[in-house]
CSV table of N, CA and C in Angstrom, one decimal:
chain,number,residue,atom,x,y,z
A,6,UNK,N,110.3,77.0,140.2
A,6,UNK,CA,111.2,77.4,139.1
A,6,UNK,C,110.6,77.2,137.8
A,7,UNK,N,109.7,76.1,137.6
A,7,UNK,CA,109.1,75.9,136.3
A,7,UNK,C,108.1,77.1,136.0
A,8,UNK,N,107.4,77.6,137.1
A,8,UNK,CA,106.5,78.7,136.9
A,8,UNK,C,107.2,79.9,136.4
A,9,UNK,N,108.4,80.2,137.0
A,9,UNK,CA,109.2,81.4,136.5
A,9,UNK,C,109.6,81.3,135.1
A,10,UNK,N,110.1,80.1,134.7
A,10,UNK,CA,110.5,79.9,133.3
A,10,UNK,C,109.2,80.0,132.3
A,11,UNK,N,108.1,79.5,132.8
A,11,UNK,CA,106.9,79.6,132.0
A,11,UNK,C,106.5,81.0,131.8
A,12,UNK,N,106.6,81.8,132.9
A,12,UNK,CA,106.2,83.2,132.8
A,12,UNK,C,107.1,84.0,131.9
A,13,UNK,N,108.4,83.7,131.9
A,13,UNK,CA,109.4,84.3,131.0
A,13,UNK,C,109.0,84.0,129.6
A,14,UNK,N,108.7,82.7,129.3
A,14,UNK,CA,108.3,82.3,127.9
A,14,UNK,C,107.0,83.0,127.5
A,15,UNK,N,106.1,83.2,128.4
A,15,UNK,CA,104.8,83.9,128.1
A,15,UNK,C,105.1,85.4,127.7
A,16,UNK,N,106.0,86.0,128.5
A,16,UNK,CA,106.4,87.4,128.2
A,16,UNK,C,107.1,87.5,126.9
A,17,UNK,N,108.0,86.6,126.6
A,17,UNK,CA,108.7,86.6,125.3
A,17,UNK,C,107.7,86.4,124.1
A,18,UNK,N,106.8,85.5,124.3
A,18,UNK,CA,105.8,85.2,123.2
A,18,UNK,C,104.9,86.4,123.0
A,19,UNK,N,104.4,87.0,124.2
A,19,UNK,CA,103.6,88.2,124.1
A,19,UNK,C,104.3,89.4,123.4
A,20,UNK,N,105.6,89.5,123.7
A,20,UNK,CA,106.4,90.6,123.1
A,20,UNK,C,106.5,90.4,121.6
A,21,UNK,N,106.8,89.2,121.2
A,21,UNK,CA,106.9,88.8,119.8
A,21,UNK,C,105.6,89.1,119.1
A,22,UNK,N,104.4,88.7,119.7
A,22,UNK,CA,103.1,88.9,119.1
A,22,UNK,C,102.8,90.4,119.0
A,23,UNK,N,103.2,91.1,120.0
A,23,UNK,CA,102.9,92.6,119.9
A,23,UNK,C,103.8,93.2,118.8
A,24,UNK,N,105.0,92.8,118.7
A,24,UNK,CA,105.9,93.3,117.6
A,24,UNK,C,105.3,93.0,116.3
A,25,UNK,N,104.9,91.8,116.1
A,25,UNK,CA,104.3,91.4,114.8
A,25,UNK,C,103.0,92.3,114.5
A,26,UNK,N,102.2,92.4,115.5
A,26,UNK,CA,101.0,93.2,115.3
A,26,UNK,C,101.3,94.7,115.0
A,27,UNK,N,102.3,95.3,115.7
A,27,UNK,CA,102.7,96.6,115.4
A,27,UNK,C,103.2,96.8,114.0
A,28,UNK,N,104.0,95.8,113.5
A,28,UNK,CA,104.6,95.9,112.2
A,28,UNK,C,103.6,95.7,111.1
A,29,UNK,N,102.6,94.8,111.3
A,29,UNK,CA,101.6,94.5,110.3
A,29,UNK,C,100.5,95.6,110.2
A,30,UNK,N,100.1,96.1,111.3
A,30,UNK,CA,98.9,97.0,111.3
A,30,UNK,C,99.2,98.5,111.7
A,31,UNK,N,100.3,98.8,112.4
A,31,UNK,CA,100.4,100.1,113.0
A,31,UNK,C,101.5,101.0,112.2
A,32,UNK,N,102.7,100.5,112.3
A,32,UNK,CA,103.8,101.2,111.6
A,32,UNK,C,104.9,100.3,111.1
A,33,UNK,N,105.7,100.8,110.2
A,33,UNK,CA,106.8,100.0,109.6
A,33,UNK,C,108.0,101.0,109.3
A,34,UNK,N,109.1,100.4,109.5
A,34,UNK,CA,110.3,101.1,109.1
A,34,UNK,C,110.8,100.4,107.8
A,35,UNK,N,111.0,101.2,106.8
A,35,UNK,CA,111.4,100.6,105.5
A,35,UNK,C,112.6,101.4,104.8
A,36,UNK,N,113.4,100.6,104.2
A,36,UNK,CA,114.5,101.2,103.4
A,36,UNK,C,114.0,101.5,102.0
A,37,UNK,N,114.3,102.7,101.5
A,37,UNK,CA,113.8,103.1,100.2
A,37,UNK,C,114.8,102.6,99.2
A,38,UNK,N,114.3,102.1,98.1
A,38,UNK,CA,115.1,101.6,97.0
A,38,UNK,C,114.6,102.4,95.7
A,39,UNK,N,115.6,103.2,95.2
A,39,UNK,CA,115.3,104.0,94.0
A,39,UNK,C,115.4,105.4,94.2
A,40,UNK,N,115.4,106.2,93.1
A,40,UNK,CA,115.7,107.6,93.1
A,40,UNK,C,114.5,108.5,92.8
A,41,UNK,N,113.3,107.9,92.7
A,41,UNK,CA,112.1,108.6,92.2
A,41,UNK,C,111.7,109.7,93.2
A,42,UNK,N,112.1,109.7,94.4
A,42,UNK,CA,111.6,110.7,95.4
A,42,UNK,C,112.8,111.7,95.7
A,43,UNK,N,113.9,111.6,95.0
A,43,UNK,CA,115.0,112.5,95.3
A,43,UNK,C,114.6,113.9,94.8
A,44,UNK,N,115.0,115.0,95.5
A,44,UNK,CA,116.0,115.0,96.6
A,44,UNK,C,115.4,114.8,98.0
A,45,UNK,N,114.0,114.7,98.1
A,45,UNK,CA,113.4,114.6,99.4
A,45,UNK,C,113.8,113.3,100.1
A,46,UNK,N,113.7,112.2,99.4
A,46,UNK,CA,114.1,110.9,100.0
A,46,UNK,C,115.0,110.3,99.0
A,47,UNK,N,116.2,109.9,99.5
A,47,UNK,CA,117.3,109.4,98.7
A,47,UNK,C,117.3,107.8,98.7
A,48,UNK,N,117.8,107.2,97.7
A,48,UNK,CA,118.0,105.8,97.6
A,48,UNK,C,118.8,105.3,98.9
A,49,UNK,N,118.3,104.4,99.6
A,49,UNK,CA,118.9,103.9,100.8
A,49,UNK,C,118.5,104.5,102.1
A,50,UNK,N,117.7,105.6,102.0
A,50,UNK,CA,117.2,106.2,103.2
A,50,UNK,C,116.2,105.3,103.9
A,51,UNK,N,116.0,105.5,105.2
A,51,UNK,CA,115.0,104.7,106.0
A,51,UNK,C,113.9,105.7,106.2
A,52,UNK,N,112.6,105.2,106.1
A,52,UNK,CA,111.4,106.0,106.4
A,52,UNK,C,110.6,105.2,107.4
A,53,UNK,N,109.8,106.0,108.2
A,53,UNK,CA,108.9,105.4,109.1
A,53,UNK,C,107.5,105.7,108.5
A,54,UNK,N,106.7,104.6,108.4
A,54,UNK,CA,105.4,104.7,107.8
A,54,UNK,C,104.3,104.4,108.8
A,55,UNK,N,103.3,105.4,108.8
A,55,UNK,CA,102.2,105.2,109.7
A,55,UNK,C,101.1,104.5,108.9
A,56,UNK,N,100.9,103.2,109.2
A,56,UNK,CA,99.9,102.4,108.5
A,56,UNK,C,98.5,102.7,108.9
A,57,UNK,N,98.3,103.5,110.0
A,57,UNK,CA,96.9,103.8,110.4
A,57,UNK,C,96.5,105.3,110.0
A,58,UNK,N,97.3,105.9,109.2
A,58,UNK,CA,97.0,107.3,108.8
A,58,UNK,C,95.7,107.4,108.1
A,59,UNK,N,95.3,106.4,107.3
A,59,UNK,CA,94.1,106.5,106.5
A,59,UNK,C,93.1,105.4,106.8
A,60,UNK,N,93.5,104.4,107.5
A,60,UNK,CA,92.6,103.3,107.9
A,60,UNK,C,93.3,102.1,108.3
A,61,UNK,N,92.6,101.0,108.3
A,61,UNK,CA,93.2,99.7,108.7
A,61,UNK,C,93.3,98.9,107.4
A,62,UNK,N,94.5,98.5,107.1
A,62,UNK,CA,94.8,97.8,105.8
A,62,UNK,C,94.7,96.2,106.0
A,63,UNK,N,94.2,95.6,105.0
A,63,UNK,CA,94.2,94.1,105.0
A,63,UNK,C,95.6,93.7,104.5
A,64,UNK,N,96.4,93.0,105.4
A,64,UNK,CA,97.7,92.7,105.0
A,64,UNK,C,97.8,91.7,103.8
A,65,UNK,N,96.7,91.1,103.4
A,65,UNK,CA,96.7,90.1,102.4
A,65,UNK,C,96.3,90.6,101.0
A,66,UNK,N,95.5,91.7,101.0
A,66,UNK,CA,95.0,92.2,99.7
A,66,UNK,C,95.6,93.6,99.3
A,67,UNK,N,96.3,94.3,100.2
A,67,UNK,CA,96.8,95.6,99.8
A,67,UNK,C,95.7,96.7,99.7
A,68,UNK,N,94.6,96.4,100.3
A,68,UNK,CA,93.5,97.4,100.3
A,68,UNK,C,93.1,97.7,101.8
A,69,UNK,N,92.4,98.8,102.0
A,69,UNK,CA,91.9,99.1,103.3
A,69,UNK,C,90.7,98.3,103.7
A,70,UNK,N,90.6,97.8,104.9
A,70,UNK,CA,89.4,97.1,105.4
A,70,UNK,C,88.5,98.2,105.9
A,71,UNK,N,89.0,99.2,106.6
A,71,UNK,CA,88.2,100.3,107.2
A,71,UNK,C,89.0,101.6,106.8
A,72,UNK,N,88.3,102.6,106.3
A,72,UNK,CA,88.9,103.8,106.0
A,72,UNK,C,88.3,105.0,106.8
A,73,UNK,N,89.2,105.8,107.4
A,73,UNK,CA,88.7,107.0,108.2
A,73,UNK,C,89.3,108.3,107.7
A,74,UNK,N,90.2,108.3,106.8
A,74,UNK,CA,90.8,109.5,106.3
A,74,UNK,C,91.3,109.3,104.9
A,75,UNK,N,91.5,110.4,104.2
A,75,UNK,CA,92.0,110.4,102.8
A,75,UNK,C,93.3,111.2,102.8
A,76,UNK,N,94.2,110.8,101.8
A,76,UNK,CA,95.5,111.6,101.7
A,76,UNK,C,95.2,113.1,101.4
A,77,UNK,N,96.1,113.9,101.8
A,77,UNK,CA,96.0,115.3,101.5
A,77,UNK,C,97.2,115.6,100.6
A,78,UNK,N,97.0,116.8,99.9
A,78,UNK,CA,98.1,117.2,99.0
A,78,UNK,C,99.4,117.4,99.7
A,79,UNK,N,100.5,116.9,99.2
A,79,UNK,CA,101.8,116.9,99.7
A,79,UNK,C,102.1,115.7,100.7
A,80,UNK,N,101.2,114.9,101.0
A,80,UNK,CA,101.4,113.7,101.8
A,80,UNK,C,102.3,112.8,101.0
A,81,UNK,N,103.3,112.2,101.6
A,81,UNK,CA,104.1,111.1,100.9
A,81,UNK,C,103.4,109.8,101.4
A,82,UNK,N,102.9,109.1,100.4
A,82,UNK,CA,102.1,107.9,100.7
A,82,UNK,C,102.8,106.7,100.2
A,83,UNK,N,102.2,105.5,100.7
A,83,UNK,CA,102.7,104.2,100.3
A,83,UNK,C,101.5,103.4,99.8
A,84,UNK,N,101.8,102.7,98.7
A,84,UNK,CA,100.7,101.8,98.1
A,84,UNK,C,101.5,100.7,97.3
A,85,UNK,N,100.7,99.7,97.0
A,85,UNK,CA,101.3,98.6,96.1
A,85,UNK,C,101.0,98.9,94.7
A,86,UNK,N,102.0,98.7,93.9
A,86,UNK,CA,101.8,98.8,92.4
A,86,UNK,C,102.6,97.6,91.8
A,87,UNK,N,101.9,96.7,91.1
A,87,UNK,CA,102.6,95.5,90.5
A,87,UNK,C,103.3,94.7,91.6
A,88,UNK,N,102.7,94.5,92.7
A,88,UNK,CA,103.2,93.7,93.8
A,88,UNK,C,104.4,94.3,94.5
A,89,UNK,N,104.6,95.6,94.4
A,89,UNK,CA,105.8,96.2,94.9
A,89,UNK,C,105.3,97.5,95.7
A,90,UNK,N,105.8,97.7,96.9
A,90,UNK,CA,105.5,98.9,97.7
A,90,UNK,C,106.1,100.1,97.0
A,91,UNK,N,105.3,101.2,96.9
A,91,UNK,CA,105.8,102.4,96.2
A,91,UNK,C,105.5,103.6,97.1
A,92,UNK,N,106.5,104.5,97.1
A,92,UNK,CA,106.4,105.7,97.8
A,92,UNK,C,106.3,106.9,96.8
A,93,UNK,N,105.3,107.7,96.9
A,93,UNK,CA,105.1,108.8,96.0
A,93,UNK,C,104.5,110.0,96.8
A,94,UNK,N,104.5,111.2,96.2
A,94,UNK,CA,103.8,112.3,96.8
A,94,UNK,C,102.4,112.5,96.1
A,95,UNK,N,101.4,112.8,97.0
A,95,UNK,CA,100.1,113.1,96.5
A,95,UNK,C,100.1,114.5,96.0
A,96,UNK,N,99.9,114.7,94.7
A,96,UNK,CA,99.9,116.1,94.2
A,96,UNK,C,98.6,116.6,93.9
A,97,UNK,N,97.5,115.7,93.9
A,97,UNK,CA,96.2,116.2,93.6
A,97,UNK,C,95.2,115.1,94.1
A,98,UNK,N,94.1,115.6,94.8
A,98,UNK,CA,93.1,114.7,95.3
A,98,UNK,C,91.9,114.7,94.3
A,99,UNK,N,90.9,113.9,94.6
A,99,UNK,CA,89.7,113.8,93.7
A,99,UNK,C,89.1,115.2,93.5
A,100,UNK,N,88.6,115.3,92.2
A,100,UNK,CA,87.9,116.5,91.7
A,100,UNK,C,88.8,117.8,91.6
A,101,UNK,N,90.1,117.7,91.7
A,101,UNK,CA,91.0,118.8,91.4
A,101,UNK,C,91.3,118.9,89.9
A,102,UNK,N,91.3,120.0,89.4
A,102,UNK,CA,91.5,120.2,87.9
A,102,UNK,C,92.9,120.0,87.5
A,103,UNK,N,93.1,119.4,86.4
A,103,UNK,CA,94.4,119.3,85.7
A,103,UNK,C,94.4,120.2,84.5
A,104,UNK,N,95.4,121.1,84.5
A,104,UNK,CA,95.4,122.1,83.4
A,104,UNK,C,96.6,121.7,82.5
A,105,UNK,N,96.3,121.1,81.3
A,105,UNK,CA,97.3,120.7,80.4
A,105,UNK,C,97.9,121.8,79.6
A,106,UNK,N,99.2,121.8,79.3
A,106,UNK,CA,99.9,122.8,78.6
A,106,UNK,C,99.4,123.0,77.2
A,107,UNK,N,99.3,124.2,76.8
A,107,UNK,CA,98.8,124.5,75.4
A,107,UNK,C,100.0,124.7,74.4
A,108,UNK,N,101.2,124.8,75.0
A,108,UNK,CA,102.3,125.0,74.1
A,108,UNK,C,102.8,123.6,73.5
A,109,UNK,N,103.9,123.6,72.8
A,109,UNK,CA,104.3,122.4,72.1
A,109,UNK,C,104.8,121.3,73.0
A,110,UNK,N,105.1,121.6,74.3
A,110,UNK,CA,105.6,120.6,75.2
A,110,UNK,C,104.5,119.9,75.9
A,111,UNK,N,104.9,118.8,76.6
A,111,UNK,CA,103.9,118.0,77.3
A,111,UNK,C,104.1,118.3,78.8
A,112,UNK,N,103.0,118.8,79.4
A,112,UNK,CA,103.0,119.0,80.8
A,112,UNK,C,101.6,119.4,81.3
A,113,UNK,N,101.4,119.3,82.6
A,113,UNK,CA,100.2,119.8,83.1
A,113,UNK,C,100.5,120.6,84.4
A,114,UNK,N,99.6,121.4,84.8
A,114,UNK,CA,99.7,122.2,86.0
A,114,UNK,C,98.6,121.8,86.9
A,115,UNK,N,98.9,121.6,88.2
A,115,UNK,CA,97.9,121.3,89.2
A,115,UNK,C,98.2,122.1,90.4
A,116,UNK,N,97.3,122.9,90.8
A,116,UNK,CA,97.4,123.8,92.0
A,116,UNK,C,98.7,124.6,91.9
A,117,UNK,N,99.0,125.1,90.7
A,117,UNK,CA,100.2,126.0,90.5
A,117,UNK,C,101.5,125.3,90.3
A,118,UNK,N,101.5,124.0,90.4
A,118,UNK,CA,102.7,123.2,90.2
A,118,UNK,C,102.8,122.6,88.8
A,119,UNK,N,103.9,122.9,88.1
A,119,UNK,CA,104.0,122.4,86.7
A,119,UNK,C,104.7,121.1,86.7
A,120,UNK,N,104.1,120.1,86.1
A,120,UNK,CA,104.6,118.7,86.1
A,120,UNK,C,104.8,118.2,84.7
A,121,UNK,N,106.0,117.9,84.3
A,121,UNK,CA,106.3,117.5,82.9
A,121,UNK,C,105.7,116.1,82.6
A,122,UNK,N,105.5,115.9,81.3
A,122,UNK,CA,105.0,114.6,80.9
A,122,UNK,C,105.7,114.2,79.6
A,123,UNK,N,105.9,112.9,79.5
A,123,UNK,CA,106.4,112.4,78.2
A,123,UNK,C,105.2,112.3,77.2
A,124,UNK,N,105.4,112.1,76.0
A,124,UNK,CA,104.3,112.0,75.0
A,124,UNK,C,103.4,110.9,75.4
A,125,UNK,N,104.0,109.7,75.8
A,125,UNK,CA,103.1,108.6,76.2
A,125,UNK,C,102.3,108.9,77.4
A,126,UNK,N,102.9,109.5,78.4
A,126,UNK,CA,102.1,109.9,79.6
A,126,UNK,C,101.0,110.8,79.2
A,127,UNK,N,101.3,111.8,78.4
A,127,UNK,CA,100.3,112.8,78.0
A,127,UNK,C,99.1,112.0,77.3
A,128,UNK,N,99.4,111.1,76.4
A,128,UNK,CA,98.4,110.4,75.7
A,128,UNK,C,97.5,109.5,76.7
A,129,UNK,N,98.1,109.1,77.7
A,129,UNK,CA,97.4,108.3,78.7
A,129,UNK,C,96.4,109.1,79.5
A,130,UNK,N,96.8,110.3,79.9
A,130,UNK,CA,95.9,111.0,80.9
A,130,UNK,C,95.3,112.3,80.3
A,131,UNK,N,95.5,112.6,79.0
A,131,UNK,CA,95.0,113.9,78.5
A,131,UNK,C,93.5,114.1,78.5
A,132,UNK,N,92.8,113.0,78.6
A,132,UNK,CA,91.3,113.1,78.6
A,132,UNK,C,90.7,113.4,80.0
A,133,UNK,N,91.6,113.3,81.0
A,133,UNK,CA,91.2,113.6,82.4
A,133,UNK,C,91.4,115.1,82.7
A,134,UNK,N,90.4,115.8,82.7
A,134,UNK,CA,90.5,117.2,83.1
A,134,UNK,C,90.4,117.4,84.6
A,135,UNK,N,90.0,116.4,85.3
A,135,UNK,CA,90.0,116.5,86.8
A,135,UNK,C,90.4,115.1,87.3
A,136,UNK,N,90.9,115.1,88.5
A,136,UNK,CA,91.2,113.8,89.1
A,136,UNK,C,89.9,113.1,89.5
A,137,UNK,N,89.7,111.8,89.0
A,137,UNK,CA,88.4,111.1,89.2
A,137,UNK,C,88.1,110.9,90.6
A,138,UNK,N,86.8,110.8,91.0
A,138,UNK,CA,86.4,110.6,92.3
A,138,UNK,C,87.0,109.2,92.8
A,139,UNK,N,87.3,109.2,94.1
A,139,UNK,CA,87.9,108.0,94.7
A,139,UNK,C,89.3,107.7,94.4
A,140,UNK,N,90.0,108.7,93.7
A,140,UNK,CA,91.4,108.5,93.4
A,140,UNK,C,92.2,109.7,93.7
A,141,UNK,N,93.5,109.6,93.6
A,141,UNK,CA,94.5,110.7,93.8
A,141,UNK,C,95.5,110.6,92.6
A,142,UNK,N,96.2,111.7,92.4
A,142,UNK,CA,97.4,111.7,91.5
A,142,UNK,C,98.6,111.7,92.3
A,143,UNK,N,99.5,110.6,92.2
A,143,UNK,CA,100.7,110.5,92.9
A,143,UNK,C,101.9,110.5,92.0
A,144,UNK,N,102.8,111.4,92.3
A,144,UNK,CA,104.0,111.6,91.5
A,144,UNK,C,105.3,111.6,92.3
A,145,UNK,N,106.3,111.1,91.8
A,145,UNK,CA,107.6,111.2,92.5
A,145,UNK,C,108.2,112.6,92.3
A,146,UNK,N,109.0,113.0,93.3
A,146,UNK,CA,109.6,114.3,93.3
A,146,UNK,C,110.7,114.5,92.2
A,147,UNK,N,111.3,113.4,91.8
A,147,UNK,CA,112.3,113.3,90.7
A,147,UNK,C,111.5,113.0,89.4
A,148,UNK,N,110.9,114.0,88.8
A,148,UNK,CA,110.1,113.8,87.6
A,148,UNK,C,110.7,113.0,86.5
A,149,UNK,N,112.0,113.2,86.3
A,149,UNK,CA,112.7,112.5,85.2
A,149,UNK,C,112.9,111.0,85.5
A,150,UNK,N,112.9,110.6,86.7
A,150,UNK,CA,113.2,109.2,87.0
A,150,UNK,C,112.1,108.5,87.9
A,151,UNK,N,110.9,108.9,87.6
A,151,UNK,CA,109.8,108.4,88.4
A,151,UNK,C,108.8,107.7,87.6
A,152,UNK,N,108.4,106.5,87.9
A,152,UNK,CA,107.3,105.8,87.3
A,152,UNK,C,106.2,106.0,88.3
A,153,UNK,N,105.1,106.7,87.9
A,153,UNK,CA,104.1,107.1,88.8
A,153,UNK,C,102.7,107.2,88.1
A,154,UNK,N,101.8,108.0,88.7
A,154,UNK,CA,100.5,108.1,88.1
A,154,UNK,C,100.5,108.6,86.7
A,155,UNK,N,101.5,109.3,86.3
A,155,UNK,CA,101.6,109.8,84.9
A,155,UNK,C,101.7,108.6,84.0
A,156,UNK,N,102.3,107.5,84.5
A,156,UNK,CA,102.5,106.3,83.7
A,156,UNK,C,101.4,105.3,83.8
A,157,UNK,N,101.0,105.0,85.1
A,157,UNK,CA,100.1,103.9,85.3
A,157,UNK,C,98.7,104.4,85.7
A,158,UNK,N,98.5,105.6,85.8
A,158,UNK,CA,97.1,106.1,86.1
A,158,UNK,C,96.9,106.5,87.5
A,159,UNK,N,95.7,106.9,87.8
A,159,UNK,CA,95.4,107.4,89.2
A,159,UNK,C,95.3,106.3,90.2
A,160,UNK,N,95.6,106.6,91.4
A,160,UNK,CA,95.6,105.6,92.5
A,160,UNK,C,94.3,105.6,93.3
A,161,UNK,N,93.7,104.5,93.4
A,161,UNK,CA,92.5,104.4,94.2
A,161,UNK,C,92.8,104.7,95.7
A,162,UNK,N,92.0,105.5,96.3
A,162,UNK,CA,92.2,105.9,97.7
A,162,UNK,C,92.2,104.7,98.6
A,163,UNK,N,91.3,103.7,98.4
A,163,UNK,CA,91.3,102.6,99.3
A,163,UNK,C,92.5,101.6,99.1
A,164,UNK,N,93.4,102.0,98.2
A,164,UNK,CA,94.6,101.2,98.0
A,164,UNK,C,95.8,101.8,98.7
A,165,UNK,N,95.6,103.0,99.3
A,165,UNK,CA,96.8,103.7,99.9
A,165,UNK,C,96.9,103.2,101.3
A,166,UNK,N,98.0,102.6,101.6
A,166,UNK,CA,98.2,101.8,102.8
A,166,UNK,C,98.9,102.6,104.0
A,167,UNK,N,99.4,103.8,103.7
A,167,UNK,CA,100.0,104.6,104.8
A,167,UNK,C,100.6,105.8,104.3
A,168,UNK,N,101.2,106.5,105.3
A,168,UNK,CA,101.8,107.8,105.1
A,168,UNK,C,103.1,107.8,105.7
A,169,UNK,N,104.1,108.4,105.1
A,169,UNK,CA,105.5,108.5,105.6
A,169,UNK,C,105.4,109.6,106.7
A,170,UNK,N,105.8,109.2,107.9
A,170,UNK,CA,105.9,110.1,109.1
A,170,UNK,C,107.2,110.7,109.2
A,171,UNK,N,108.2,110.0,108.9
A,171,UNK,CA,109.6,110.5,109.2
A,171,UNK,C,110.5,110.0,108.1
A,172,UNK,N,111.4,110.8,107.7
A,172,UNK,CA,112.4,110.4,106.7
A,172,UNK,C,113.8,110.8,107.0
């Protein structure tokens, strides 16, 4: 009888360890907080994140230990910004040109997509004619209510921890 109880405890412990491993390194289910990705992802929606999409993340530093892929345009990615997990859309990868508006408004075009800028955002990125190597441009779908690369700059590729698989 002791052997049977011991085996059950071993199975339970193994199941808990496997669950922790899966959550830390493989995938995560997360509730979205905020409206920056509306209408695609709404406040309160649940998303499934593939943490192995681009590499193996170090759970303590928020950077990749090993990288085997890079985000593609239109991927919805996850990364840390100011100690907070952030979901945004990759709108441009390294070496893609940014075409700033020549009219009186502030905006830029990337791959035919017009993205508005505030004056402060424009002042921050106006000298970047292309997305720098090793980085991407990540922007929320709700341009008016998104704090993103337009505000805090380009995202280092090795800091991108995963890709949204399902929303």
